[in-house]
Amino acid sequence: MEPGPPGSSGPVEPGPCLSGQRGADHAASASLQSAAGTEPGRHSLAVAAVLPAGGCGERMGVPTPKQFCPILERPLISYTLQALERVCWIKDIVVAVTGENMEVMKSIIQKYQHKRISLVEAGVTRHRSIFSGLKALAEDQLNSKLSKPEVVIIHDAVRPFVEEDVLLKVVTAAKEHGCTDYDLEFGTECLQLALKYCRTKAKLVEGSPDLWKVTYKRDLYAAESIIKEIISQETCVVMDSKEDNKHVGHLLEEVLKSELNHVKVTSEALCHAGRHLQQIILDQCYNFVCVNVMTSDFQETQKLLSMLEESNLSILYPVVVVSVHFLDFKLVPPSQKMENLMQIKEFSKKVKERNILLYGLLISYPQDEQKLQESLRQGAIIIASLVKERNSGLIGQLLIA
Amino acid sequence: MEPGPPGSSGPVEPGPCLSGQRGADHAASASLQSAAGTEPGRHSLAVAAVLPAGGCGERMGVPTPKQFCPILERPLISYTLQALERVCWIKDIVVAVTGENMEVMKSIIQKYQHKRISLVEAGVTRHRSIFSGLKALAEDQLNSKLSKPEVVIIHDAVRPFVEEDVLLKVVTAAKEHGCTDYDLEFGTECLQLALKYCRTKAKLVEGSPDLWKVTYKRDLYAAESIIKEIISQETCVVMDSKEDNKHVGHLLEEVLKSELNHVKVTSEALCHAGRHLQQIILDQCYNFVCVNVMTSDFQETQKLLSMLEESNLSILYPVVVVSVHFLDFKLVPPSQKMENLMQIKEFSKKVKERNILLYGLLISYPQDEQKLQESLRQGAIIIASLVKERNSGLIGQLLIA
């Protein structure tokens, strides 16, 4: 099927189709606006992607093939799948993996709930793997759940930061130039292969610096830091009271705002506006500071943890929750309150299974205004560290500011 | 001056000349053995290096020029200087910086105690900067403290992981091929410039994958992770008793060995063998676990901190010290001991000024053997996290295992 004429009334795809997605998805869509500006007409165009993932990563210097190396405990290829998957106009994603990694790949798809993925067995070379993927898409089998695509995007499994606008460029170019080999900027034989064996369209276009490939161990380090940075952009402060007695929570919120650059702080009374908090969770905020003022235990933090567990927020990224408590160390020795707060260790073990990193923070609350500011500032530094590092070795610790 | 004939009795340079250096220096000398194998004869050859560092780092996406971007709070260029400086046969290192960064550069040299460095003003292009550096070396001024070199290495200020064997290759090639432009593998006009304006020898040779350039922000992240990994290779366990009562310290040592892969654990009784510990510090171990069994306070940790402060170990890298204490939580409530241990916060602030990161760790010591193993394992996980992350936001915390 050829794309219809301009102005025809087909569905509005390809073209950006995000809704209610932000936060971590920015990894793959930082240039969405520009993509929207170059929308290639409003036509229905069947697009699929093929990911050759049969490599063994010999340059990485680690025994695991690089596409399966963990970043924040999740395999690299899952990040790449996530980036493609969120582009709703890519109908099918075919991943070519070796026979020995087939089961690993299946379990990754299941654990991270990837959709629209089909697996084929990789060939002995990258080109043969691409061929296998294209063949699966081209075959017109009755039992096949794959729809025959008009454009196929061939994408490395180890380029997790692909943006929608680059993918859109690929599709636009394929549509404009058909299967010619015009403007083959990073041309490899993959394209020739696609042209030769399949009657589908294929073309390579120039990417952005973000479209880099994880090749060496240092690239894994860089990818981890970038992902950590992306999911640390926003922090939600949850308070256990609406108006009364919330003074100190708001003071902390103010200090957090000044301590953490480019971090959006959202204050939210859990008991009064659960719906609002639900929206924040849906919007993919991965960091929560739960201020417990009204009670001396973890009542509010536990409510928040339940909400987070019910949502599937932590499937893709570890969620940080800091349970904050206040105490005037002059009036009550911290040890007394600490005894009570020690149970955070048990909570943290339980929620770690759901990929939630729980820490406790006891902030000194002296009468002196200046000293209070100082302990709030210390608290903000600790919160910033926990959000930034996402250190699973320190969960369940009760930190003191 | 031309290099003397083979077999002449000049000093043994160029050629590797490390002694008593390991640990972090491996960053710059991972392939020393191979370098030793290709030692270019035993001749005195005057070698200098020129570092063009006048760039503004527009690709980095940060306002600071990339050579001044901090990695573990130390500017990138200081790591590059360290890598060159430790090659004792490089007699002079000339850095070309812009006028506006001259004072910053001077303070970096002073703070990190760099030696054999001269500064010249950078030109408007990289080539002009190199020219300025070469000119300073070529000029035969009476007042100049620089010796006229026979070989000049031109090295990017933003390639911190240069290895001695690569530098040796440069010098060997220059010696063998003179100034011809033979085998100009990564040739840029820099070489032509050097040939044209100076009567010194210059040549570019192929580097290794480790010789990568910090260009993008992701490269800074990668560099930080690599440096953290390098300085986390070795951990020294210090105990406060020689034979008696040291049981639990040794148990911890064993668990640490099994928990931390590729980490050398050195047990050392502080009071009996200070000289041995001095050697470990001289050998550049950047991680210390101080086990306090005999006393309930920080006596041993304080001794260790004094030794570290007297050494200059923490000038280049932050040193991690974990002060470990044991307690049977069944017999004594942890809060009681914690009250006493809270003073670690004040110590940590003081030693942070000297680039020492101090943390406290209270390990539960139950009678039950299996439970003890579990709490030791928890303790080892926490120690591993602290060593790996080197998080300055969490100094002075008393963590509980």
JSON list of C-alpha atoms in Angstrom, two decimals, chain A residues 60-128:
[
{"chain": "A", "resi": 60, "resn": "MET", "atom": "CA", "xyz": [32.62, -4.16, 26.49]},
{"chain": "A", "resi": 61, "resn": "GLY", "atom": "CA", "xyz": [35.07, -6.21, 28.52]},
{"chain": "A", "resi": 62, "resn": "VAL", "atom": "CA", "xyz": [32.26, -7.90, 30.47]},
{"chain": "A", "resi": 63, "resn": "PRO", "atom": "CA", "xyz": [30.91, -11.43, 30.00]},
{"chain": "A", "resi": 64, "resn": "THR", "atom": "CA", "xyz": [27.26, -10.35, 29.48]},
{"chain": "A", "resi": 65, "resn": "PRO", "atom": "CA", "xyz": [26.35, -9.25, 25.92]},
{"chain": "A", "resi": 66, "resn": "LYS", "atom": "CA", "xyz": [26.02, -5.47, 26.14]},
{"chain": "A", "resi": 67, "resn": "GLN", "atom": "CA", "xyz": [22.32, -5.37, 25.20]},
{"chain": "A", "resi": 68, "resn": "PHE", "atom": "CA", "xyz": [21.65, -7.37, 28.38]},
{"chain": "A", "resi": 69, "resn": "CYS", "atom": "CA", "xyz": [23.93, -5.37, 30.70]},
{"chain": "A", "resi": 70, "resn": "PRO", "atom": "CA", "xyz": [21.93, -3.91, 33.60]},
{"chain": "A", "resi": 71, "resn": "ILE", "atom": "CA", "xyz": [21.42, -0.20, 34.11]},
{"chain": "A", "resi": 72, "resn": "LEU", "atom": "CA", "xyz": [19.68, 0.43, 37.43]},
{"chain": "A", "resi": 73, "resn": "GLU", "atom": "CA", "xyz": [19.13, -3.34, 37.49]},
{"chain": "A", "resi": 74, "resn": "ARG", "atom": "CA", "xyz": [17.22, -3.31, 34.16]},
{"chain": "A", "resi": 75, "resn": "PRO", "atom": "CA", "xyz": [18.80, -4.64, 30.94]},
{"chain": "A", "resi": 76, "resn": "LEU", "atom": "CA", "xyz": [19.89, -2.05, 28.38]},
{"chain": "A", "resi": 77, "resn": "ILE", "atom": "CA", "xyz": [17.68, -3.48, 25.63]},
{"chain": "A", "resi": 78, "resn": "SER", "atom": "CA", "xyz": [14.58, -2.82, 27.73]},
{"chain": "A", "resi": 79, "resn": "TYR", "atom": "CA", "xyz": [15.38, 0.93, 27.61]},
{"chain": "A", "resi": 80, "resn": "THR", "atom": "CA", "xyz": [15.68, 0.77, 23.83]},
{"chain": "A", "resi": 81, "resn": "LEU", "atom": "CA", "xyz": [12.38, -1.12, 23.56]},
{"chain": "A", "resi": 82, "resn": "GLN", "atom": "CA", "xyz": [10.75, 1.45, 25.85]},
{"chain": "A", "resi": 83, "resn": "ALA", "atom": "CA", "xyz": [11.96, 4.27, 23.56]},
{"chain": "A", "resi": 84, "resn": "LEU", "atom": "CA", "xyz": [10.48, 2.62, 20.45]},
{"chain": "A", "resi": 85, "resn": "GLU", "atom": "CA", "xyz": [7.35, 1.34, 22.15]},
{"chain": "A", "resi": 86, "resn": "ARG", "atom": "CA", "xyz": [6.20, 4.77, 23.23]},
{"chain": "A", "resi": 87, "resn": "VAL", "atom": "CA", "xyz": [6.05, 5.87, 19.59]},
{"chain": "A", "resi": 88, "resn": "CYS", "atom": "CA", "xyz": [2.49, 4.71, 19.00]},
{"chain": "A", "resi": 89, "resn": "TRP", "atom": "CA", "xyz": [2.74, 4.69, 15.21]},
{"chain": "A", "resi": 90, "resn": "ILE", "atom": "CA", "xyz": [5.34, 1.92, 15.26]},
{"chain": "A", "resi": 91, "resn": "LYS", "atom": "CA", "xyz": [2.99, -1.04, 14.96]},
{"chain": "A", "resi": 92, "resn": "ASP", "atom": "CA", "xyz": [5.41, -3.93, 15.44]},
{"chain": "A", "resi": 93, "resn": "ILE", "atom": "CA", "xyz": [8.88, -4.25, 16.94]},
{"chain": "A", "resi": 94, "resn": "VAL", "atom": "CA", "xyz": [10.81, -7.34, 15.89]},
{"chain": "A", "resi": 95, "resn": "VAL", "atom": "CA", "xyz": [13.84, -8.25, 17.99]},
{"chain": "A", "resi": 96, "resn": "ALA", "atom": "CA", "xyz": [16.41, -10.72, 16.67]},
{"chain": "A", "resi": 97, "resn": "VAL", "atom": "CA", "xyz": [18.16, -12.59, 19.50]},
{"chain": "A", "resi": 98, "resn": "THR", "atom": "CA", "xyz": [20.29, -15.72, 19.53]},
{"chain": "A", "resi": 99, "resn": "GLY", "atom": "CA", "xyz": [18.68, -19.00, 20.49]},
{"chain": "A", "resi": 100, "resn": "GLU", "atom": "CA", "xyz": [20.53, -19.12, 23.79]},
{"chain": "A", "resi": 101, "resn": "ASN", "atom": "CA", "xyz": [19.18, -15.69, 24.81]},
{"chain": "A", "resi": 102, "resn": "MET", "atom": "CA", "xyz": [15.61, -16.32, 23.66]},
{"chain": "A", "resi": 103, "resn": "GLU", "atom": "CA", "xyz": [14.33, -17.20, 27.15]},
{"chain": "A", "resi": 104, "resn": "VAL", "atom": "CA", "xyz": [16.16, -14.27, 28.76]},
{"chain": "A", "resi": 105, "resn": "MET", "atom": "CA", "xyz": [14.56, -11.96, 26.21]},
{"chain": "A", "resi": 106, "resn": "LYS", "atom": "CA", "xyz": [11.10, -13.41, 26.84]},
{"chain": "A", "resi": 107, "resn": "SER", "atom": "CA", "xyz": [11.46, -12.85, 30.56]},
{"chain": "A", "resi": 108, "resn": "ILE", "atom": "CA", "xyz": [12.59, -9.25, 29.97]},
{"chain": "A", "resi": 109, "resn": "ILE", "atom": "CA", "xyz": [9.49, -8.58, 27.84]},
{"chain": "A", "resi": 110, "resn": "GLN", "atom": "CA", "xyz": [7.29, -10.08, 30.52]},
{"chain": "A", "resi": 111, "resn": "LYS", "atom": "CA", "xyz": [8.93, -8.40, 33.52]},
{"chain": "A", "resi": 112, "resn": "TYR", "atom": "CA", "xyz": [8.96, -4.91, 32.02]},
{"chain": "A", "resi": 113, "resn": "GLN", "atom": "CA", "xyz": [5.60, -5.39, 30.30]},
{"chain": "A", "resi": 114, "resn": "HIS", "atom": "CA", "xyz": [6.76, -4.52, 26.80]},
{"chain": "A", "resi": 115, "resn": "LYS", "atom": "CA", "xyz": [4.09, -4.53, 24.12]},
{"chain": "A", "resi": 116, "resn": "ARG", "atom": "CA", "xyz": [4.02, -5.09, 20.35]},
{"chain": "A", "resi": 117, "resn": "ILE", "atom": "CA", "xyz": [7.26, -7.12, 20.46]},
{"chain": "A", "resi": 118, "resn": "SER", "atom": "CA", "xyz": [7.94, -10.21, 18.37]},
{"chain": "A", "resi": 119, "resn": "LEU", "atom": "CA", "xyz": [11.05, -12.33, 18.63]},
{"chain": "A", "resi": 120, "resn": "VAL", "atom": "CA", "xyz": [12.97, -14.00, 15.86]},
{"chain": "A", "resi": 121, "resn": "GLU", "atom": "CA", "xyz": [16.19, -15.97, 16.01]},
{"chain": "A", "resi": 122, "resn": "ALA", "atom": "CA", "xyz": [19.26, -13.93, 15.17]},
{"chain": "A", "resi": 123, "resn": "GLY", "atom": "CA", "xyz": [21.62, -14.99, 12.39]},
{"chain": "A", "resi": 124, "resn": "VAL", "atom": "CA", "xyz": [25.37, -15.39, 12.72]},
{"chain": "A", "resi": 125, "resn": "THR", "atom": "CA", "xyz": [25.95, -11.81, 11.55]},
{"chain": "A", "resi": 126, "resn": "ARG", "atom": "CA", "xyz": [24.16, -8.57, 12.16]},
{"chain": "A", "resi": 127, "resn": "HIS", "atom": "CA", "xyz": [22.97, -8.58, 8.55]},
{"chain": "A", "resi": 128, "resn": "ARG", "atom": "CA", "xyz": [21.50, -12.03, 8.81]}
]
